[in-house]
Coordinates of C-alpha atoms and ligand atoms in Angstrom, one line a residue:
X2 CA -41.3 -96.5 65.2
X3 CA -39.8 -94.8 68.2
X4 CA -36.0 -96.9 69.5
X5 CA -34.8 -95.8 72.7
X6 CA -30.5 -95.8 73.5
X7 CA -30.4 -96.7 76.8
X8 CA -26.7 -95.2 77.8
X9 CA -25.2 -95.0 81.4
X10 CA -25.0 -91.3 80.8
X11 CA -26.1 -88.4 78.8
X12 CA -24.1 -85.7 77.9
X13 CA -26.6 -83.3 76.3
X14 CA -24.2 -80.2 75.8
X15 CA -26.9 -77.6 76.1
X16 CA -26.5 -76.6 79.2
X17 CA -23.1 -76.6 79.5
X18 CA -21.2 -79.1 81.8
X19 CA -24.9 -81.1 82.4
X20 CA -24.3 -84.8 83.1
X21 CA -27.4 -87.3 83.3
X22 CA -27.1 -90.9 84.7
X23 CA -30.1 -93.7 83.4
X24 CA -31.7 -91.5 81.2
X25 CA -33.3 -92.6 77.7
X26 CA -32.8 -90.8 74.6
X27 CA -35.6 -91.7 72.5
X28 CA -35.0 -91.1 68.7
X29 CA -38.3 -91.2 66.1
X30 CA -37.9 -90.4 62.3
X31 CA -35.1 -89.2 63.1
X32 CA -35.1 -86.8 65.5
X33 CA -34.5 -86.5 69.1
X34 CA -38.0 -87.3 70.4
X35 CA -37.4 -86.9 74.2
X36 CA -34.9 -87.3 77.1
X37 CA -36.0 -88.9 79.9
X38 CA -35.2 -91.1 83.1
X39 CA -34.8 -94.5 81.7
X40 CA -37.5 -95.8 84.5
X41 CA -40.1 -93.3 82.6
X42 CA -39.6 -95.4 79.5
X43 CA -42.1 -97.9 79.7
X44 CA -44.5 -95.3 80.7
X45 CA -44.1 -92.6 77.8
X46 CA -43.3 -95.1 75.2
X47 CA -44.3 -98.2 75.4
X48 CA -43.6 -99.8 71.8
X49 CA -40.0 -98.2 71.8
X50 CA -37.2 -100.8 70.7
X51 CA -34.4 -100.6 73.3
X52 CA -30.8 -100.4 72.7
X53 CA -28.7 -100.6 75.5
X54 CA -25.5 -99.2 75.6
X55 CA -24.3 -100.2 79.1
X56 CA -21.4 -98.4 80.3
X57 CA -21.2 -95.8 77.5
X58 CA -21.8 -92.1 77.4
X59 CA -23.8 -90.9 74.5
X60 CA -22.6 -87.3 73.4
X61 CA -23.9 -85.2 70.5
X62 CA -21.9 -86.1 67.2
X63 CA -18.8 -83.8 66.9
X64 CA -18.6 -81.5 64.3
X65 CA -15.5 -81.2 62.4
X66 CA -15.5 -77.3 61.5
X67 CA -12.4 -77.5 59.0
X68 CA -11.0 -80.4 57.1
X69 CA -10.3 -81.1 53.6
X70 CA -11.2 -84.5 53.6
X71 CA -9.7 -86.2 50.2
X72 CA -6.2 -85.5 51.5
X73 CA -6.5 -88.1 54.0
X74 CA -4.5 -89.8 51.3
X75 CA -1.8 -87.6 51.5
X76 CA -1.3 -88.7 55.5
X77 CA 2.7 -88.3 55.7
X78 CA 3.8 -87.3 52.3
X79 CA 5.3 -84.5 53.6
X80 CA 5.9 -83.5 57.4
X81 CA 8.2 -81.6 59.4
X82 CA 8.4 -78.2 57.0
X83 CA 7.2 -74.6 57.0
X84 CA 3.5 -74.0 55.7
X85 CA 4.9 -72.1 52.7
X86 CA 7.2 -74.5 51.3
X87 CA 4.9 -77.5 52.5
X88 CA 2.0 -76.3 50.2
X89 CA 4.3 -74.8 47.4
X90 CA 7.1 -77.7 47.2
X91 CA 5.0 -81.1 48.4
X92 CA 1.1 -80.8 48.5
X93 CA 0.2 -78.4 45.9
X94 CA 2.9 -80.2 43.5
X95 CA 1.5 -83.2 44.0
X96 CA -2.8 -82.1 44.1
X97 CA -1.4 -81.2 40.5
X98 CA -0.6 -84.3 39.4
X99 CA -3.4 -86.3 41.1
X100 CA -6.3 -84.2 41.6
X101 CA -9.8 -85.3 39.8
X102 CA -12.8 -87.4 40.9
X103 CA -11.2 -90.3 41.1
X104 CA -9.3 -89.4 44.2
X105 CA -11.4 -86.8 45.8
X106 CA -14.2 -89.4 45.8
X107 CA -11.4 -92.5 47.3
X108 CA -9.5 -90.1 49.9
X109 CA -13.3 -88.9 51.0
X110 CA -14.0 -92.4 51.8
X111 CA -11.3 -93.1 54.1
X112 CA -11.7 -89.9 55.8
X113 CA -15.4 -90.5 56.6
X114 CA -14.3 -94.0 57.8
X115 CA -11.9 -92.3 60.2
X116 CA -14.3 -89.6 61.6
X117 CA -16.7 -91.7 61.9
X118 CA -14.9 -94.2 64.1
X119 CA -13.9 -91.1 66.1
X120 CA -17.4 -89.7 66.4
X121 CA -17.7 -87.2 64.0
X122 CA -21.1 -86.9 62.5
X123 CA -20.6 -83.7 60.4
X124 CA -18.0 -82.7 58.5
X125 CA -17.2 -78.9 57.1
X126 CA -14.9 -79.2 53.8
X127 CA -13.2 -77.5 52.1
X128 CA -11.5 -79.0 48.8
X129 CA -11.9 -79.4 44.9
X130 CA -14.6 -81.3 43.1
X131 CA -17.0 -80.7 46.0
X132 CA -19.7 -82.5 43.9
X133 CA -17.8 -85.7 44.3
X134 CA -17.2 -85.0 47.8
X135 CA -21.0 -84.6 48.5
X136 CA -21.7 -87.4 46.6
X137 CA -19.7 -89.6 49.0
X138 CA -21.0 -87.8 52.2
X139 CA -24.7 -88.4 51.0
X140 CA -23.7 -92.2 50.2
X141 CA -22.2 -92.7 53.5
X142 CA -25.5 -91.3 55.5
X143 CA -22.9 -88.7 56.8
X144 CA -23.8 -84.7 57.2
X145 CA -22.2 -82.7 55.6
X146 CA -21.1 -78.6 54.8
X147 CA -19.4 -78.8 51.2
X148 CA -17.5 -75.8 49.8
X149 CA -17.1 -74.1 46.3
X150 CA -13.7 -73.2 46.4
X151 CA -12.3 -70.3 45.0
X152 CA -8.5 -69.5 44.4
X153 CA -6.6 -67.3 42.2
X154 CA -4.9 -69.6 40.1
X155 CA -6.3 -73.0 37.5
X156 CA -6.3 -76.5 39.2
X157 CA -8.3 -79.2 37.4
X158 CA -11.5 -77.9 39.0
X159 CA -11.0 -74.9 37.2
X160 CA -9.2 -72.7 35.0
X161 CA -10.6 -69.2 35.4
X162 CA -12.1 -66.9 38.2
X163 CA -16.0 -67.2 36.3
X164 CA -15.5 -71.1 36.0
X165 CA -14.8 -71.4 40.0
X166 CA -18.2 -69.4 40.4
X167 CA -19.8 -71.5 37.3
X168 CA -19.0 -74.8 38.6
X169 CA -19.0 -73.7 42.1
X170 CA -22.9 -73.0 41.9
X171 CA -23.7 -75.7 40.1
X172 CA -23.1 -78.0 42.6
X173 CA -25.0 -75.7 44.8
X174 CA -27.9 -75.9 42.9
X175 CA -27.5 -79.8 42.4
X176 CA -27.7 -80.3 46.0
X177 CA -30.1 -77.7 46.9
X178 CA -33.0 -80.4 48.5
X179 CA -30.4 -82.5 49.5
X180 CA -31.5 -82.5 53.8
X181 CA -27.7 -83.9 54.4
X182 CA -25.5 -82.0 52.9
X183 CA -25.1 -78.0 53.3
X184 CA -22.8 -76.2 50.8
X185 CA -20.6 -73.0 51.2
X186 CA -18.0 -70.7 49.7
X187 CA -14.6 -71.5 50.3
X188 CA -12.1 -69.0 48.8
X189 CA -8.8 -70.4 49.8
X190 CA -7.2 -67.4 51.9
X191 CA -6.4 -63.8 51.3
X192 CA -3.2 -64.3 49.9
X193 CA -4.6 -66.4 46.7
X194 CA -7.9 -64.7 46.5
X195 CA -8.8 -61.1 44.6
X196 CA -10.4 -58.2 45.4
X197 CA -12.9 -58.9 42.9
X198 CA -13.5 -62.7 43.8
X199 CA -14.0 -61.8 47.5
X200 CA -16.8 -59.1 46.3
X201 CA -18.5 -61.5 44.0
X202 CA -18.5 -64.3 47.3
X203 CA -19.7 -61.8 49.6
X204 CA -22.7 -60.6 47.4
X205 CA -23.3 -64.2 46.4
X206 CA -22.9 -65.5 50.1
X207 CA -25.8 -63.2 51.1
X208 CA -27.8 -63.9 48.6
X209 CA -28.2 -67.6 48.7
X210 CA -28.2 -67.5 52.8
X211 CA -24.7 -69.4 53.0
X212 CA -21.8 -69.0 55.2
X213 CA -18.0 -68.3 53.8
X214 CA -15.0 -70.4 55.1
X215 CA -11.7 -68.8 54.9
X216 CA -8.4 -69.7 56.0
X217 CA -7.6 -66.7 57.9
X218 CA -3.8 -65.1 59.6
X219 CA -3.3 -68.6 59.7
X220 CA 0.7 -68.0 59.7
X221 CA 3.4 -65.2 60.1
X222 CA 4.0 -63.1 57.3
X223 CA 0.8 -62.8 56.0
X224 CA -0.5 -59.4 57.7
X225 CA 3.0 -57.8 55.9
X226 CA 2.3 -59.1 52.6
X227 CA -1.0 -58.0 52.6
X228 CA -0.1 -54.6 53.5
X229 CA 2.4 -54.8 50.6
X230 CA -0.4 -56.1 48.0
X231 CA -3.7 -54.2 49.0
X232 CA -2.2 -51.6 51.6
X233 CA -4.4 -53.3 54.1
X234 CA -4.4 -55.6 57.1
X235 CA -5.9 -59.1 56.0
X236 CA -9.1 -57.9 58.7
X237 CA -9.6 -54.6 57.2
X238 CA -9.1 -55.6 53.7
X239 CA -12.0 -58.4 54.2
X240 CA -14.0 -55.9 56.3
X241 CA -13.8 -53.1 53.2
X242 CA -15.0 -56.3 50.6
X243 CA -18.0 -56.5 53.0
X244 CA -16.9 -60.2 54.3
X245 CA -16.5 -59.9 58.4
X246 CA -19.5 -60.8 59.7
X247 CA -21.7 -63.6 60.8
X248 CA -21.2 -65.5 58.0
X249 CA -17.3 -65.7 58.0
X250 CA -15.5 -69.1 59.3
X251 CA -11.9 -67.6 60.0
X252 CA -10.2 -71.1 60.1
X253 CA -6.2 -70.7 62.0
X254 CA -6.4 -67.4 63.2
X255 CA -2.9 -67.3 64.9
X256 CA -2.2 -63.8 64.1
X257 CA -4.4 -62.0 65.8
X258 CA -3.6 -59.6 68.8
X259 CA -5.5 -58.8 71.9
X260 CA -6.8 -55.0 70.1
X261 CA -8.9 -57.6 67.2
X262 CA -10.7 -59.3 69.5
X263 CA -13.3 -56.9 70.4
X264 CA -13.4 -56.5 66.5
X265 CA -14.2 -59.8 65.8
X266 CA -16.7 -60.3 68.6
X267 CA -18.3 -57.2 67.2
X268 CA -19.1 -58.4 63.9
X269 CA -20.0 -62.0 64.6
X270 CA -17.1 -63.9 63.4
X271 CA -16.0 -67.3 64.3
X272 CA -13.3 -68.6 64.8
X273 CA -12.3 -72.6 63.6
X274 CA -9.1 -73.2 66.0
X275 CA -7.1 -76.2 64.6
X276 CA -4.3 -76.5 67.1
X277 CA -2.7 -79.9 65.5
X278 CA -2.2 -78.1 61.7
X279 CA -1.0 -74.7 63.7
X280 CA 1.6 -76.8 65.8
X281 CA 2.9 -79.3 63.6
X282 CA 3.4 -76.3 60.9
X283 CA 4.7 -74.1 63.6
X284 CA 1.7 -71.4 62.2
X285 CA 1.9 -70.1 65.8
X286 CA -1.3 -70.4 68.6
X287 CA -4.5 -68.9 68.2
X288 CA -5.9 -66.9 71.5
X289 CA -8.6 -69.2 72.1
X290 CA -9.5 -68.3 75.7
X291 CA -9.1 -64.7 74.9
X292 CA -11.5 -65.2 72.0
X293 CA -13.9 -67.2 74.3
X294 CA -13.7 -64.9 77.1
X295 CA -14.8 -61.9 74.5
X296 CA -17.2 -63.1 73.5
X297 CA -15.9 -65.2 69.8
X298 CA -17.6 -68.1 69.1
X299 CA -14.5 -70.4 68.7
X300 CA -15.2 -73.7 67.3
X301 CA -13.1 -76.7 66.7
X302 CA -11.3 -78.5 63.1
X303 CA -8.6 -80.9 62.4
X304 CA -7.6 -79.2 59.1
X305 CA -6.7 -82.1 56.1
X306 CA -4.8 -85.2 57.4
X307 CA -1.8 -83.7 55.6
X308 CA -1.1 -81.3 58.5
X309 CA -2.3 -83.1 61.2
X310 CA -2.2 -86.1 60.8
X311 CA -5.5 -87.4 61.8
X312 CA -8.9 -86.5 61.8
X313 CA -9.4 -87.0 65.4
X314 CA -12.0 -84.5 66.9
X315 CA -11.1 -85.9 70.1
X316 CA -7.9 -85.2 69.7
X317 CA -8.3 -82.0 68.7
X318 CA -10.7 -81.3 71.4
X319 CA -7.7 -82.6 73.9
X320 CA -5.0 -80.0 72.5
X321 CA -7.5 -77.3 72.5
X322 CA -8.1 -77.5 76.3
X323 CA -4.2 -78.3 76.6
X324 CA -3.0 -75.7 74.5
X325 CA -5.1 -72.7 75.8
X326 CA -3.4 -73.4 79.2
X327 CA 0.2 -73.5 78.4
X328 CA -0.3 -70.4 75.9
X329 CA -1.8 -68.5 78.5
X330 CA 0.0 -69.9 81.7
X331 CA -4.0 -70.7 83.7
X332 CA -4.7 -74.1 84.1
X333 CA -8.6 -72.5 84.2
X334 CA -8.3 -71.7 80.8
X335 CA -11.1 -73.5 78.6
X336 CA -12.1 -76.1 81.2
X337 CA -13.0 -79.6 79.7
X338 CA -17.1 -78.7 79.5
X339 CA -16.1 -75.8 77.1
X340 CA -13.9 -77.3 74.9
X341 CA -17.0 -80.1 74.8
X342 CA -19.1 -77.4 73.4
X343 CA -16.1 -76.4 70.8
X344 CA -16.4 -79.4 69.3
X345 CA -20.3 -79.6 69.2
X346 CA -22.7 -76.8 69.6
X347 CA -20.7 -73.9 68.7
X348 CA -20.0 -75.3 65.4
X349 CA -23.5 -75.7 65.0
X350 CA -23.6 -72.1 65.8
X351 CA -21.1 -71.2 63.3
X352 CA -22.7 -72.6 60.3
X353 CA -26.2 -71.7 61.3
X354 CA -27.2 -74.8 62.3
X355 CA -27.4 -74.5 66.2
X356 CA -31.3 -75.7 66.1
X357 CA -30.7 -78.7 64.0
X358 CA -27.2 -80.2 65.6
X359 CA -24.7 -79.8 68.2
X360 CA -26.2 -81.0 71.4
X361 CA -28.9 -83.4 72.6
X362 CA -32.2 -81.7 72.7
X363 CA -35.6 -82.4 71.7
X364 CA -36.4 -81.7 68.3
X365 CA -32.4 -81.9 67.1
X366 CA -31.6 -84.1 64.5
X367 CA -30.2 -87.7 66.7
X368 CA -26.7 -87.2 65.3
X369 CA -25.0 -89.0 68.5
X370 CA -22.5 -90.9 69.1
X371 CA -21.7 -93.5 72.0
X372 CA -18.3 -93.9 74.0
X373 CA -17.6 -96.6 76.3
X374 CA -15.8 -95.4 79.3
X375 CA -15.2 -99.0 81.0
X376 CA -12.0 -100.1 79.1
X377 CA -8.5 -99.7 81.1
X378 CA -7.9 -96.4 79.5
X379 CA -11.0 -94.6 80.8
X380 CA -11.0 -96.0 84.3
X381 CA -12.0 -94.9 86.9
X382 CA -14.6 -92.7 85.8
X383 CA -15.2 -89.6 89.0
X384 CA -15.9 -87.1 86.1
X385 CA -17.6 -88.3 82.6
X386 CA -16.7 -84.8 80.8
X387 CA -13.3 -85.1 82.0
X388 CA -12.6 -88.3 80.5
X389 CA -14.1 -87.5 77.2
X390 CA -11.9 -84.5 76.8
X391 CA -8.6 -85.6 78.5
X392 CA -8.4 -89.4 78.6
X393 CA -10.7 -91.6 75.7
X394 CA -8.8 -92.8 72.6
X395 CA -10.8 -92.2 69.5
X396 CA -11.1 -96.4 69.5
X397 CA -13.4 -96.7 72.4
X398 CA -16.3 -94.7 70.0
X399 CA -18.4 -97.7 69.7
X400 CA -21.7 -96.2 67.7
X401 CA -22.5 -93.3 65.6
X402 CA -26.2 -92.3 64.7
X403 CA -26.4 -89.7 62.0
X404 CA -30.4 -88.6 61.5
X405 CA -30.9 -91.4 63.7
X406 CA -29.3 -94.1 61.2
X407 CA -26.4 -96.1 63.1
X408 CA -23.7 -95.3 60.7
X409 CA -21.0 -97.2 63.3
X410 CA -22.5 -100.1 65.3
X411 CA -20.2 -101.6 67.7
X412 CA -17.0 -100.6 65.4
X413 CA -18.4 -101.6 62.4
X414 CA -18.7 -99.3 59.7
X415 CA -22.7 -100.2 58.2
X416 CA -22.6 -97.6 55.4
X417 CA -18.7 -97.7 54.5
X418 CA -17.0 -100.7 53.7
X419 CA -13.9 -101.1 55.6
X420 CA -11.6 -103.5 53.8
X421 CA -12.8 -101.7 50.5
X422 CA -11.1 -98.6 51.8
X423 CA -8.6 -99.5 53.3
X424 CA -7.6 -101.9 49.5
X425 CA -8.2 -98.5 48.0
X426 CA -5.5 -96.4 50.1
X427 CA -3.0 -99.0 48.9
X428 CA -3.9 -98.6 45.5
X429 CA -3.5 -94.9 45.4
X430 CA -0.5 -94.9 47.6
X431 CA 1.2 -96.7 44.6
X432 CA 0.2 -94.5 42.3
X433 CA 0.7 -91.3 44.4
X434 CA 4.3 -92.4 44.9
X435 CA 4.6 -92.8 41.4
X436 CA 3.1 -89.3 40.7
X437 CA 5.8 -87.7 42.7
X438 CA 8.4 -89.9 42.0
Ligands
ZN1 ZN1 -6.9 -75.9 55.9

């Protein structure tokens, strides 16, 4: 059973900057099938269902490289403070106090309700009970990179180092045939992680053929205290525990001077740029058109909805163009086609993925998503890329396909039930402001 979406334009990705007016996209089990003028249709496929999507631009699903998901539920609990003393005084009290299936599996739920609506199709996490996180990505027909964290101190997930590698790789094992959901390791950052941890993940990573996501110089401060601890920059320490390479996921990145660069390129890194979290926690700005322009594949995240505070890849996509230009005083920097492909196919690059997802291309997966471009906001339309990246609000996202299953049709959520999340969010915020009260 072939079904053909029938947009005003295409936006394939691959090549870069490619627009295509009246063309079908024609999706069977799954899977990009072909791409074609729509006046071919009839010709090459006869018995294909037709969905027309008049007005709208169908992009490839975008891939949010760095979110902890659950915390969606923590949305303005704390704002306005210093990454050290927001984590150490506000979220990590409070994770204490709440943290377990229960709410992992409830704050998952709203967050997939909210990427999806913004046209996110795969999401790259990075939080506790990743089993129950899965779980809820599978459920919801959303793709998924889960991670098995690892940090240096017990949370309910774990008490000790060998219990974060126990449990960790059980849920990789548990999810092993699961086509949706990819899982990696996720030590927390250098500053919580040990020598000996970082060894074991790097052996381990290589082993099992998965990819390691790190948050990385993320703020000032921590190339000094690692030289105090280890006697080491954070880059040197990593590269002497055998973990900068192709698999590495630096998420943050804003310490990093123009002499790393060529370092990085070199040994395959990439970089996950989340310029809401590294504003609104004053982090400082990651180089991104330097990176880009060495050669770094530099990919997009939102980070949790705690720092952000939404999970807006659109958004994000925005203030990555934006801020490359202001930080590095060239309007030219990181034109709206290349933060497209940020947000898309090079975060299909970064987690190995690239011929699976990330653009629209025969043989992909059809993880797509449709944006209407005729509503006040969006008109007039001279340049379809340019609007996407500098102009659509995340509510004119009117369908999201996911392995070719319409996950959001016409705004309505087919996998996720809205008014149950939404009742759920009021629930916990009651008994989140009791936690912490
Ligand atoms: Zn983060």
């Amino acid at each position: 059973m072939s079904q053909a979406l029938l947009p005003r334009w295409v936006v394939p990705v691959v090549p870069e900057g490619r627009v295509l007016e009246d063309h079908a996209v024609v999706v069977e089990s799954g899977r990009i099938a072909a791409v074609i003028p729509a006046d071919d249709l009839d010709a090459g496929f006869p018995g294909a269902e037709r969905i027309e999507l008049p007005e709208r631009v169908l992009i490839p699903g975008l891939i949010n490289m760095h979110t902890h998901s659950a915390m969606a539920l923590l949305r303005g609990l704390a704002d306005d403070l210093p990454l050290m003393r927001w984590l150490h005084e506000n979220i990590w009290p409070a994770e204490k106090i709440i943290m377990g299936p229960d709410y992992v599996r409830a704050g998952t739920r709203l967050a997939m309700a909210e990427m999806l609506r913004a046209g996110t199709t795969c999401f790259n996490d990075n939080y506790f009970f990743p089993d129950i996180t899965a779980e809820a990505a599978v459920s919801a027909g959303m793709r998924s990179v889960i991670g098995m964290p690892v940090i240096g101190f017990p949370t309910p997930w774990a008490e000790t180092e060998d219990e974060y590698f126990r449990r960790g790789l059980e849920v990789h094992r548990r999810f092993a045939d699961e086509p949706m959901v990819g899982i990696s390791f996720v030590p927390h950052a250098p500053y919580s992680v040990g020598d000996q941890a970082f060894r074991r993940i790097a052996r381990l990573a290589e082993e099992l053929d998965i990819v390691v996501h790190l948050h990385l110089l993320e703020a000032p401060g921590e190339i000094e205290s690692s030289r105090e601890a280890h006697g080491l920059h954070p880059l040197d320490r990593l590269e002497t525990l055998g973990l900068l390479g192709p698999r590495l996921l630096a998420v943050h990145m804003t310490q990093i001077g123009q002499a790393d660069i060529p370092r990085l390129a070199r040994a395959g890194v990439h970089v996950v740029h989340c310029p809401d979290s590294n504003m609104k926690l004053a982090s400082g700005i990651c180089p991104v058109a330097d990176l880009d322009a060495g050669g770094v594949n530099v990919c997009i995240g939102t980070d949790g909805a705690a720092s952000n505070n939404d999970l807006s890849l659109l958004a994000e996509m925005r203030q990555t163009a934006l801020l490359a230009k202001v930080s590095s005083g060239n309007p030219e920097a990181i034109p709206a086609a290349r933060a497209l492909s940020m947000a898309t196919i090079n975060g299909a690059r970064a987690l190995g993925m690239e011929d699976e997802i990330g653009s629209i291309e025969v043989g992909k997966q059809a993880d797509l998503a449709a944006i209407r471009l005729d509503r006040i906001e969006t008109q007039p339309v001279y340049d379809v890329i340019s609007q996407i990246v500098y102009a659509v609000p995340d509510s004119q996202v009117s369908d999201v396909w996911v392995a070719g299953r319409r996950i959001l049709d016409d705004r309505e959520l087919t996998t996720l039930d809205e008014a149950e999340v939404l009742q759920s969010c009021r629930e916990w915020r009651e008994r989140i402001s009791l936690a912490i009260d």
